[in-house]
Amino acid sequence: MISFTDIGRSALMGLSSHKSRTFLTMLGIVIGILSIMVVMSLGQGANELILGEFQKFGPNNIFILPGRQPTGPSGAASTLLSDSLTQKDLSDLENPANVPEAVGVVPVVFGQQPMVYESQTYTAMILGSNQDIARLFALNISNGRFFDSNDVADRAPVAVLGATTAKELFGGNDPVGRKIRINNQILQVIGVLQTQGAGSFINFDKAVIAPYPIVQDNILGIKYFQRIVVEGSSPALVPAMIKDVTTLLRNNHNITDPSKDDFSIQTQASIAQTVGTVTSILTVLLASIAAISLVVGGVGIMNIMLVSVTERTREIGLRKALGATSGNILLQFLFEAAALTVLGGCIGVAGGIGVSWLVSFAANYWWGIAFPFVISVSGILLGVVVSGTIGLVFGIFPAWRAARKSPIEALRYE
Amino acid sequence: MSLIEIKKLIKIYSDDGVDTRALDGVSLTINDGEFVAITGASGSGKSTLLQILGCLDRSTDGSYTFEGKEVSSYSDAELARIRNEKLGFVFQSFNLLPRLSVLDNVVLPLVYAGVSKKERVERAEAMIDLVGLADRRGYQASQLSGGQKQRVAIARALVNNPKVIFADEPTGNLDSKSGAVVLEFLQMLNDQGRTLVVVTHELYVAEAARRTVHIVDGRIDSDQPVAHRRIIAKDGFIK
Ligand SMILES: Nc1ncnc2c1ncn2[C@@H]1O[C@H](COP(=O)(O)OP(=O)(O)O)[C@@H](O)[C@H]1O
Ligand SMILES: [Mg+2]
């Protein structure tokens, strides 16, 4: 009786003496596992990235948007009411008597504008807000200072530059103390932000932030706000805060019919819900791509396995003629398929992790997107199980068919 | 007790509903130590007969006893064991595993016999030396000439010390010089007492045997001793 080790040795000899066949089969398994792993890891990473962005809004805050919530195709009405948030609204919101739960109110106005320093021009976003925006978005200063409440109250013509803006306008020089011009308004640079990363809801790197009064009046020429963020102290207070804000704004805007609201309120939860729809579409899309890559990898494995069937059938016939039983043959092919699958699986998983890391690294390095490096466990499982099964089945099935033939039938197979 | 005894052997191939009666009631007895040549025109059923005698295929009807036991009563695994321990094969197209070395090819029957690694290498090397390929042990089978390949096949057929060696047109793919070497070998083996059954459609191969069984259309037409036996080592080989 042939020993187990000798069958294993026969299998390894079969693999090593047919290097290109072994390589191609393994490639099929590697590609199958690698592609599904990468697709699923990237999908999961994108999900985390997008959801992470909305986590940054903080669960305590509410966002007031001007205009009517677009309902159906007639949503165009919202643009007509986009100037509904006024200075009076802001002042009233800041009054603790009206919204006692609020610990801060941050108005936001913004627009794309060319910024000029000497001969340099750079078009970027001018953001008008108050001093609390720095806390709200966790903005850190690398140089100089952020503007304070006095600057806002005094309509001080000062600006804080995003990291990219500073680089574009000033090269390597220190911008602090210098003056830039935006739409004929001179602003003195008082600070530069640290690099924040482009993944944020607002790209602060490519922005200039200034006290809102001067941005509204002298740069954008508008009287309203495009957003007002009301900061609460805990998620539990958010519903009460929404109620107070709604009452206040309806009062201010003389609205009695809630369906005629000229503002809308978003929370982290409501945004996450909207975003959840988007990411679940993304997930379905990625799963489809993953399924396709699995099929492609699987077909690759099958192909190689089936292409070598003629040669293998003769080999099986010969081995049987020399005394191998069908069981010996099946065991040898099982060994071969298992060795291929295990080795291909390890390479595939390692490669999948490598490629996923590379993508997240490249996204960070070249595009400044804080793309998280995720290893998708379900991707590994799915890839290994499916490719492994295909590898085993198509490694053994032809052998099983050939082993059932009489030795001479197998020897004569063409 | 005869080594091989077949009675009214019938083999019908069924391909796509077309039946071919390749053997039509063959009865034959072969004793230990014989050298039988099975001759006949192409398509007469020689290979079919040899394959059944060699337990590579099963007959459709009739009986076949090997060493006194009915072969059809054996399971597939038992037949594998008989092929492994008692029978050796030499094919017209050599049937070596082309990517394996000469040694690894010759060792194969001993691997399935479960012979220890050390012993099987020793035995295989001895056989390779015997067929005069000592300097080719490590070569890949695909790197050999036709005559060398057939000598490797003979070494492989001999390595498990079988009772019978079956050869189907062993010189069919060889030039006359390599053919002579192979035939000479077969005669030498028979002189040492090994039973040989060789299929051929060529007269000069048949003349090297001691007995010829002539087949026509799946039946035995004549069965007689070779009158003027040609000893290859002495008389040479004329094609
Ligand atoms: N596997 C097979 N399937 C169908 N017919 C076969 C098969 N093998 C042989 N035959 C037929 O059986 C007959 C005898 O074939 P074979 O034994 O190979 O003859 P020989 O070896 O004398 O040339 C031929 O008619 C051949 O066509
Ligand atoms: Mg033939």
XYZ file of C-alpha atoms and ligand atoms in Angstrom:
681
model
C 0.000 0.000 0.000
C 1.197 3.427 -0.942
C 1.794 5.739 1.975
C 0.085 9.089 2.549
C 3.398 10.947 2.272
C 4.133 9.309 -1.067
C 0.800 10.488 -2.445
C 1.571 13.967 -1.150
C 4.995 13.758 -2.740
C 3.459 12.671 -6.052
C 1.152 15.684 -5.875
C 3.999 18.100 -5.213
C 6.012 16.513 -7.998
C 3.044 16.996 -10.310
C 2.869 20.657 -9.331
C 6.571 21.378 -9.586
C 7.010 19.549 -12.880
C 4.229 21.593 -14.514
C 5.281 25.043 -13.437
C 3.302 27.084 -15.915
C 0.117 25.136 -15.284
C 0.647 25.444 -11.537
C 1.377 29.152 -11.881
C -1.690 29.860 -14.022
C -4.034 27.926 -11.756
C -2.662 29.714 -8.747
C -2.971 33.020 -10.574
C -6.670 32.326 -11.067
C -7.103 31.708 -7.358
C -4.957 34.705 -6.425
C -6.876 37.043 -8.734
C -10.214 35.739 -7.527
C -9.376 36.316 -3.887
C -7.398 39.491 -4.408
C -10.009 41.259 -6.493
C -12.899 40.506 -4.205
C -10.851 41.464 -1.171
C -9.772 44.767 -2.655
C -13.247 45.634 -3.873
C -14.815 44.823 -0.528
C -12.072 46.544 1.473
C -12.362 49.681 -0.639
C -16.127 49.575 -0.344
C -15.929 49.295 3.399
C -13.289 52.024 3.493
C -15.429 54.351 1.385
C -18.376 53.656 3.667
C -16.353 54.457 6.757
C -14.921 57.531 5.095
C -18.317 58.915 4.145
C -19.983 58.046 7.433
C -16.934 59.385 9.267
C -17.383 62.732 7.574
C -20.863 62.997 8.894
C -19.801 61.908 12.344
C -17.688 65.058 12.316
C -20.852 67.121 12.403
C -21.178 65.893 15.911
C -24.297 64.346 17.339
C -25.047 67.433 19.432
C -25.461 69.883 16.587
C -28.273 70.896 14.317
C -27.931 72.540 10.945
C -30.371 75.158 9.777
C -30.627 75.488 6.008
C -32.477 78.279 4.266
C -35.246 77.442 1.833
C -37.937 74.869 1.658
C -37.100 71.186 1.783
C -37.290 70.111 -1.838
C -40.345 67.893 -2.157
C -40.650 66.005 -5.368
C -40.042 67.627 -8.758
C -41.353 71.034 -7.624
C -38.361 71.433 -5.323
C -37.287 74.497 -7.286
C -39.235 76.664 -4.831
C -36.464 76.191 -2.291
C -34.086 78.372 -4.254
C -36.558 81.228 -4.120
C -36.404 81.234 -0.367
C -32.644 80.751 0.004
C -32.262 84.178 1.625
C -34.554 83.369 4.520
C -31.953 83.207 7.334
C -31.316 86.737 8.522
C -29.110 88.598 10.984
C -32.115 88.923 13.249
C -32.549 85.138 13.214
C -28.916 84.772 14.206
C -29.148 87.255 17.056
C -32.320 85.627 18.336
C -30.777 82.182 18.169
C -27.801 83.465 20.167
C -30.139 84.701 22.894
C -30.227 82.019 25.628
C -33.777 82.984 26.473
C -34.901 81.661 23.086
C -32.797 78.516 22.760
C -31.566 77.656 26.259
C -30.027 74.345 25.117
C -27.614 76.015 22.708
C -23.990 76.453 23.761
C -22.925 78.085 20.496
C -24.340 79.392 17.264
C -22.174 79.411 14.145
C -23.377 81.196 11.017
C -21.802 80.326 7.688
C -21.641 82.173 4.377
C -19.435 81.059 1.514
C -18.592 81.620 -2.117
C -15.834 80.986 -4.633
C -13.644 84.075 -5.123
C -10.272 84.874 -6.681
C -7.780 85.833 -3.926
C -4.906 88.090 -4.826
C -1.559 88.607 -3.151
C 0.803 90.847 -5.103
C 1.035 89.090 -8.476
C -0.392 85.765 -7.239
C -4.026 84.865 -7.773
C -5.741 81.794 -6.398
C -9.434 81.059 -6.637
C -10.744 79.442 -3.498
C -13.644 79.440 -1.112
C -14.156 82.443 1.142
C -15.930 81.372 4.290
C -17.552 83.898 6.567
C -18.327 82.769 10.077
C -17.688 83.581 13.689
C -14.918 82.498 16.058
C -16.786 79.296 17.039
C -16.318 77.635 13.645
C -12.797 76.699 14.744
C -14.157 74.675 17.640
C -17.059 73.253 15.623
C -14.814 71.767 12.942
C -11.797 71.167 15.184
C -9.627 73.538 13.146
C -6.072 73.927 14.433
C -3.839 76.888 13.776
C -0.295 76.199 12.618
C 0.805 79.788 12.630
C -0.609 83.068 14.039
C -4.086 83.021 15.586
C -7.746 82.521 14.767
C -10.012 85.581 14.835
C -11.995 86.144 18.028
C -15.390 87.507 18.975
C -14.059 91.065 19.009
C -12.878 90.728 15.417
C -16.372 89.600 14.479
C -18.089 92.384 16.415
C -15.654 94.996 15.034
C -16.041 93.754 11.440
C -12.251 93.437 11.439
C -10.805 92.908 7.919
C -8.781 89.852 8.937
C -8.447 86.378 7.472
C -7.215 82.893 8.371
C -5.825 80.920 5.423
C -6.179 77.236 4.731
C -2.876 75.410 4.294
C -3.162 75.042 0.510
C -4.314 78.610 0.002
C -1.340 79.867 2.020
C 1.041 77.796 -0.074
C -0.508 78.890 -3.370
C -0.416 82.580 -2.551
C 2.755 82.860 -0.494
C 4.887 79.923 -1.502
C 7.212 79.223 1.380
C 6.876 82.696 2.961
C 5.020 83.394 6.180
C 1.665 84.956 5.261
C 0.910 86.264 8.753
C 0.755 90.060 8.771
C 0.459 90.343 5.003
C -2.549 91.581 3.131
C -4.579 89.804 0.501
C -7.344 91.192 -1.673
C -10.656 89.466 -2.333
C -13.218 91.217 -4.535
C -11.602 94.612 -3.720
C -11.680 94.014 0.008
C -8.268 94.013 1.672
C -7.900 91.419 4.444
C -4.960 91.074 6.758
C -3.781 87.520 7.288
C -3.665 86.734 11.009
C -3.303 82.957 10.944
C -2.770 79.823 8.883
C -4.574 76.516 9.472
C -2.904 73.155 9.756
C -3.582 70.771 6.888
C -7.028 69.285 7.513
C -7.335 66.787 4.644
C -9.643 67.013 1.661
C -12.097 64.445 2.927
C -13.948 66.994 5.040
C -17.416 68.231 4.303
C -15.833 71.596 3.656
C -12.324 71.627 2.192
C -10.705 73.984 4.694
C -7.268 73.542 3.111
C -8.423 75.414 0.035
C -10.406 78.062 1.919
C -10.011 81.460 3.511
C -11.992 82.112 6.674
C -12.956 85.620 7.763
C -15.466 87.187 10.165
C -18.851 86.887 8.527
C -19.981 90.555 8.564
C -17.216 91.701 6.273
C -17.624 88.662 3.999
C -21.373 89.238 3.720
C -21.264 92.977 3.095
C -17.955 93.625 1.343
C -17.143 90.442 -0.515
C -20.260 88.406 -1.293
C -22.775 91.248 -1.078
C -25.497 89.254 0.623
C -27.613 89.853 3.723
C -28.500 86.281 4.596
C -26.764 83.138 5.867
C -26.328 79.930 3.944
C -26.100 77.804 7.075
C -26.519 78.309 10.762
C -25.167 75.605 13.023
C -26.553 75.454 16.546
C -24.363 73.561 18.965
C -25.969 71.700 21.816
C -24.339 70.129 24.842
C -25.703 66.585 24.444
C -27.559 64.477 21.856
C -30.467 64.158 24.288
C -31.120 67.879 24.009
C -31.283 67.871 20.202
C -35.078 67.329 19.934
C -35.798 70.170 22.356
C -33.346 72.369 20.491
C -35.048 71.618 17.174
C -38.386 72.517 18.710
C -37.129 75.830 20.101
C -35.360 76.772 16.881
C -38.406 75.912 14.786
C -40.710 77.949 17.002
C -38.345 80.893 16.930
C -37.837 80.893 13.172
C -41.543 80.435 12.387
C -42.248 83.375 14.677
C -39.585 85.495 13.018
C -40.754 84.574 9.535
C -44.481 84.856 10.307
C -45.159 81.256 9.368
C -48.237 79.540 10.751
C -48.488 76.659 8.304
C -45.564 74.208 8.877
C -45.755 73.144 5.237
C -44.754 76.678 4.270
C -41.509 76.615 6.292
C -38.768 78.547 4.527
C -35.987 76.743 6.361
C -35.100 73.159 7.159
C -33.225 71.520 9.983
C -30.789 68.664 9.677
C -29.176 66.600 12.382
C -26.416 64.073 12.260
C -29.068 61.381 12.428
C -31.109 62.758 9.540
C -28.000 63.247 7.414
C -26.740 59.783 8.230
C -30.081 58.453 7.068
C -29.785 60.209 3.719
C -26.171 59.180 3.406
C -27.057 55.634 4.403
C -29.178 55.357 1.263
C -26.215 56.479 -0.828
C -23.765 54.121 0.840
C -26.106 51.160 0.573
C -26.330 51.836 -3.173
C -22.539 51.957 -3.164
C -22.423 48.660 -1.293
C -24.734 46.979 -3.787
C -22.624 48.328 -6.639
C -19.396 47.083 -5.078
C -20.911 43.719 -4.288
C -21.862 43.374 -7.951
C -18.309 44.217 -9.014
C -17.024 41.733 -6.456
C -19.356 39.063 -7.781
C -18.100 39.711 -11.304
C -14.472 39.487 -10.204
C -15.254 36.233 -8.451
C -16.824 34.832 -11.598
C -13.839 35.986 -13.643
C -11.378 34.452 -11.187
C -13.475 31.301 -10.980
C -13.701 30.914 -14.741
C -9.931 31.376 -14.887
C -9.381 28.563 -12.422
C -11.859 26.299 -14.194
C -10.276 26.982 -17.540
C -6.779 25.997 -16.532
C -8.000 22.952 -14.673
C -10.131 21.780 -17.576
C -7.548 22.570 -20.244
C -5.084 20.194 -18.650
C -7.657 17.425 -18.451
C -6.461 15.533 -21.542
C -2.908 15.375 -20.316
C -4.037 14.529 -16.825
C -6.438 11.825 -18.001
C -3.592 9.993 -19.738
C -1.471 10.383 -16.629
C -4.294 8.927 -14.558
C -4.630 5.993 -16.984
C -0.925 5.315 -16.761
C -0.824 5.519 -12.982
C -3.739 3.115 -12.791
C -2.023 0.745 -15.224
C 0.984 0.762 -12.920
C -1.097 -0.079 -9.893
C -2.734 3.085 -8.573
C -6.276 2.693 -7.292
C -8.950 5.305 -8.002
C -8.645 6.319 -4.371
C -4.887 6.942 -4.749
C -5.575 9.104 -7.798
C -8.294 11.142 -6.118
C -6.136 11.693 -3.060
C -3.244 12.888 -5.213
C -5.447 15.388 -7.036
C -7.011 16.494 -3.769
C -3.511 17.162 -2.452
C -2.612 19.109 -5.570
C -5.775 21.187 -5.501
C -5.461 21.802 -1.774
C -1.817 22.859 -2.064
C -2.685 25.199 -4.934
C -5.661 26.635 -3.118
C -3.871 27.154 0.170
C -0.819 28.710 -1.447
C -2.902 30.763 -3.897
C -5.189 31.758 -1.047
C -2.305 33.001 1.105
C -0.809 34.959 -1.770
C -4.245 36.310 -2.669
C -4.994 37.447 0.871
C -1.530 38.985 1.304
C -1.843 40.676 -2.087
C -5.339 41.883 -1.272
C -4.144 43.450 1.962
C -1.187 44.978 0.122
C -3.294 46.483 -2.651
C -5.907 47.809 -0.207
C -3.149 49.452 1.789
C -1.599 50.864 -1.364
C -4.896 52.413 -2.440
C -5.501 54.036 0.929
C -1.900 55.215 0.986
C -2.168 56.640 -2.532
C -5.463 58.339 -1.694
C -3.831 59.983 1.326
C -0.598 60.811 -0.422
C -1.735 62.146 -3.777
C -5.292 63.292 -3.231
C -5.163 64.102 0.456
C -8.240 61.969 1.109
C -8.138 60.370 4.539
C -9.147 57.031 3.025
C -9.076 54.471 5.835
C -7.064 51.272 5.370
C -9.584 48.536 5.979
C -9.123 44.766 5.772
C -12.483 43.360 4.852
C -12.904 40.131 6.776
C -16.028 39.245 4.828
C -14.050 39.874 1.630
C -11.363 37.448 2.750
C -13.934 34.856 3.735
C -15.947 35.197 0.561
C -12.864 35.164 -1.667
C -11.212 32.242 0.069
C -14.388 30.179 0.286
C -15.513 30.768 -3.291
C -12.100 30.587 -4.997
C -11.087 27.718 -2.754
C -14.241 25.793 -3.549
C -13.857 26.404 -7.267
C -10.185 25.404 -7.066
C -10.956 22.214 -5.168
C -13.991 21.241 -7.206
C -12.375 21.842 -10.567
C -9.133 20.311 -9.391
C -10.827 17.112 -8.304
C -13.845 16.798 -10.566
C -11.917 16.000 -13.798
C -9.717 13.616 -11.847
C -12.763 11.917 -10.388
C -14.225 11.495 -13.866
C -10.957 10.159 -15.261
C -10.375 7.831 -12.310
C -13.710 6.135 -12.966
C -12.613 5.081 -16.448
C -10.800 1.810 -16.991
C -7.025 2.320 -17.197
C -7.000 1.759 -20.934
C -9.883 4.155 -21.555
C -8.053 6.845 -19.640
C -4.769 6.077 -21.405
C -6.422 6.441 -24.801
C -8.291 9.649 -23.939
C -7.945 12.442 -26.493
C -2.268 -24.853 -13.361
C -1.829 -22.462 -16.248
C -0.903 -18.898 -15.603
C -3.508 -17.471 -17.951
C -6.625 -19.182 -19.202
C -9.385 -17.526 -21.209
C -12.517 -19.170 -22.511
C -14.947 -17.815 -25.118
C -13.878 -14.288 -24.434
C -16.066 -11.638 -26.019
C -15.464 -7.920 -26.080
C -17.997 -5.559 -27.564
C -17.254 -1.829 -27.706
C -20.359 0.339 -27.695
C -19.700 3.799 -29.048
C -22.639 6.088 -29.764
C -24.924 3.096 -30.134
C -22.569 1.418 -32.611
C -21.412 -1.981 -31.394
C -18.009 -3.292 -32.443
C -17.360 -6.943 -31.708
C -13.598 -6.732 -31.215
C -13.240 -10.213 -29.697
C -15.612 -12.921 -30.782
C -15.110 -15.989 -28.589
C -11.381 -16.269 -27.960
C -10.077 -19.218 -25.948
C -6.410 -19.391 -25.068
C -4.073 -20.816 -22.448
C -0.661 -19.371 -21.607
C 1.740 -21.076 -19.241
C 4.520 -19.785 -17.090
C 7.648 -18.946 -19.046
C 6.076 -18.720 -22.496
C 6.864 -16.045 -25.074
C 3.691 -15.563 -27.059
C 3.356 -13.254 -30.048
C -0.172 -12.199 -30.918
C -0.270 -11.349 -34.608
C -2.918 -10.259 -37.029
C -3.952 -7.448 -39.318
C -4.666 -4.007 -38.002
C -8.076 -3.918 -36.370
C -8.220 -7.677 -35.828
C -8.464 -7.312 -32.048
C -4.884 -7.900 -30.867
C -4.693 -4.867 -28.589
C -8.139 -5.560 -27.206
C -7.068 -9.048 -26.237
C -3.828 -7.849 -24.665
C -5.630 -5.162 -22.652
C -8.043 -7.673 -21.226
C -5.240 -10.135 -20.458
C -3.377 -7.276 -18.772
C -6.400 -6.382 -16.601
C -6.492 -2.903 -18.113
C -10.023 -3.513 -19.349
C -12.810 -5.972 -18.632
C -14.338 -8.397 -21.116
C -17.991 -8.300 -22.109
C -18.459 -12.028 -21.730
C -16.487 -15.242 -21.271
C -14.117 -16.221 -18.506
C -10.577 -15.202 -17.680
C -8.640 -16.907 -14.916
C -5.265 -15.595 -13.814
C -3.286 -17.924 -11.571
C -6.427 -19.992 -11.225
C -8.723 -17.182 -10.072
C -11.531 -15.646 -12.063
C -10.570 -12.055 -12.848
C -14.142 -10.753 -13.087
C -14.560 -11.584 -9.378
C -11.880 -9.030 -8.442
C -12.792 -5.512 -7.376
C -11.155 -2.546 -9.116
C -8.792 -2.091 -6.188
C -7.795 -5.775 -6.292
C -7.168 -5.502 -10.018
C -4.980 -2.456 -9.366
C -2.977 -4.565 -6.953
C -2.593 -7.384 -9.461
C -1.436 -4.939 -12.138
C 0.987 -3.524 -9.632
C 2.471 -6.761 -8.336
C 2.120 -9.314 -11.105
C 1.972 -7.485 -14.408
C 4.235 -5.200 -16.383
C 3.313 -3.165 -19.449
C 5.196 -1.846 -22.450
C 3.202 0.335 -24.826
C 3.814 1.324 -28.417
C 3.735 5.013 -27.446
C 5.940 4.449 -24.343
C 3.511 6.244 -21.972
C 6.148 7.801 -19.765
C 5.328 10.862 -17.681
C 7.302 13.313 -19.821
C 8.104 15.880 -17.123
C 9.441 13.369 -14.650
C 12.991 12.097 -14.587
C 13.908 8.620 -15.810
C 14.329 7.512 -12.213
C 10.967 8.942 -11.107
C 9.247 7.169 -13.993
C 10.799 3.808 -13.258
C 10.115 4.127 -9.546
C 6.346 4.646 -10.000
C 5.163 0.999 -9.687
C 7.213 0.645 -6.498
C 5.649 3.825 -5.079
C 2.193 2.325 -5.494
C 3.472 -0.948 -4.054
C 4.457 0.947 -0.915
C 8.137 0.000 -1.108
C 10.314 2.138 1.148
C 12.017 5.090 -0.462
C 15.528 3.774 -0.111
C 14.738 0.338 -1.488
C 12.719 1.559 -4.425
C 15.432 3.928 -5.562
C 17.981 1.127 -5.374
C 15.778 -1.239 -7.334
C 14.861 1.357 -9.945
C 18.489 2.320 -10.431
C 19.416 -1.317 -10.903
C 16.781 -1.674 -13.626
C 17.865 1.531 -15.348
C 21.417 0.229 -15.343
C 20.181 -3.072 -16.733
C 18.589 -1.415 -19.778
C 21.819 0.521 -20.303
C 20.661 3.998 -19.288
C 22.768 4.455 -16.162
C 24.030 7.798 -17.465
C 20.462 9.024 -18.129
C 18.878 8.480 -14.700
C 18.365 12.169 -14.018
C 17.198 13.095 -17.523
C 13.635 14.191 -18.100
C 11.785 11.445 -19.956
C 10.925 13.926 -22.714
C 14.628 14.462 -23.413
C 15.208 10.848 -24.485
C 15.124 9.261 -27.935
C 12.381 6.779 -28.830
C 14.574 3.755 -28.229
C 15.730 5.126 -24.897
C 12.145 5.854 -23.881
C 11.130 2.285 -24.644
C 14.030 0.986 -22.608
C 12.866 3.160 -19.706
C 9.397 1.672 -20.171
C 10.902 -1.813 -20.023
C 12.802 -0.933 -16.869
C 9.529 0.349 -15.400
C 7.732 -2.862 -16.425
C 10.448 -4.940 -14.779
C 10.993 -3.017 -11.597
C 8.247 -4.703 -9.574
C 9.464 -8.132 -10.720
C 6.168 -9.112 -12.418
C 5.124 -12.585 -13.511
C 4.057 -11.454 -16.966
C 5.079 -8.621 -19.224
C 2.566 -7.429 -21.794
C 3.871 -5.442 -24.722
C 1.698 -3.867 -27.410
C 3.721 -3.209 -30.566
C 6.816 -2.367 -28.491
C 8.925 -1.747 -31.607
C 6.174 -0.039 -33.590
C 7.475 3.483 -33.041
C 11.172 2.626 -33.221
C 13.765 2.505 -35.976
C 15.169 -0.956 -36.677
C 18.274 -0.507 -34.570
C 16.398 0.590 -31.439
C 13.802 -2.068 -32.217
C 16.515 -4.706 -32.227
C 17.770 -3.595 -28.835
C 14.261 -3.769 -27.384
C 13.533 -7.183 -28.908
C 16.850 -8.512 -27.724
C 15.904 -7.409 -24.254
C 12.570 -9.146 -24.390
C 14.220 -12.361 -25.483
C 16.737 -12.084 -22.691
C 13.946 -11.643 -20.153
C 12.155 -14.687 -21.487
C 15.372 -16.682 -21.333
C 15.493 -15.770 -17.655
C 12.044 -17.324 -17.244
C 9.739 -14.352 -17.516
C 6.415 -14.842 -19.298
C 5.960 -12.473 -22.259
C 2.918 -11.657 -24.338
C 3.729 -9.359 -27.252
C 1.298 -7.946 -29.759
C 2.659 -7.239 -33.226
C 1.497 -7.102 -36.801
C 5.049 -7.535 -38.052
C 6.458 -10.947 -38.896
C 10.022 -10.352 -37.734
C 8.845 -9.513 -34.222
C 6.696 -12.635 -34.161
C 9.674 -14.690 -35.210
C 11.478 -13.666 -32.077
C 8.795 -15.354 -29.937
C 8.356 -19.034 -29.197
C 4.672 -19.217 -30.085
C 2.410 -17.191 -32.358
C -1.301 -16.749 -31.989
C -2.793 -15.332 -35.176
C -6.052 -13.447 -34.918
C -8.497 -12.665 -37.697
C -11.584 -10.579 -36.979
C -11.590 -11.229 -33.267
C -11.120 -14.993 -33.530
C -8.050 -17.172 -33.240
C -7.130 -18.281 -36.713
C -4.004 -20.250 -35.856
C -1.942 -21.001 -32.741
C 1.436 -22.647 -33.263
C 5.049 -22.734 -32.096
C 7.583 -20.637 -34.023
C 9.388 -22.990 -36.342
C 12.506 -20.991 -37.073
C 13.016 -18.842 -34.066
C 15.199 -15.819 -34.614
C 17.625 -15.125 -31.781
C 18.193 -11.412 -32.126
C 21.456 -11.401 -30.196
C 22.866 -13.956 -32.608
C 21.041 -13.551 -35.917
C 20.515 -9.815 -35.856
C 17.402 -8.023 -36.838
C 16.139 -7.699 -40.392
C 13.165 -5.460 -41.022
N -12.200 1.965 -27.432
C -12.773 1.461 -28.527
N -14.026 1.836 -28.851
C -14.618 1.347 -29.946
N -14.066 0.483 -30.782
C -12.818 0.061 -30.529
C -12.110 0.552 -29.381
N -10.887 -0.029 -29.365
C -10.839 -0.842 -30.472
N -12.003 -0.769 -31.133
C -12.330 -1.533 -32.347
O -12.149 -2.890 -32.066
C -11.515 -3.529 -33.133
C -10.208 -4.151 -32.663
O -9.318 -3.128 -32.298
P -7.863 -3.405 -31.747
O -7.944 -4.427 -30.685
O -7.267 -2.116 -31.400
O -7.150 -3.988 -33.030
P -5.606 -4.211 -33.337
O -4.846 -3.913 -32.097
O -5.510 -5.635 -33.770
O -5.265 -3.291 -34.441
C -11.300 -2.488 -34.208
O -12.370 -2.591 -35.138
C -11.391 -1.204 -33.476
O -11.916 -0.214 -34.302
Mg -3.352 -2.458 -31.729
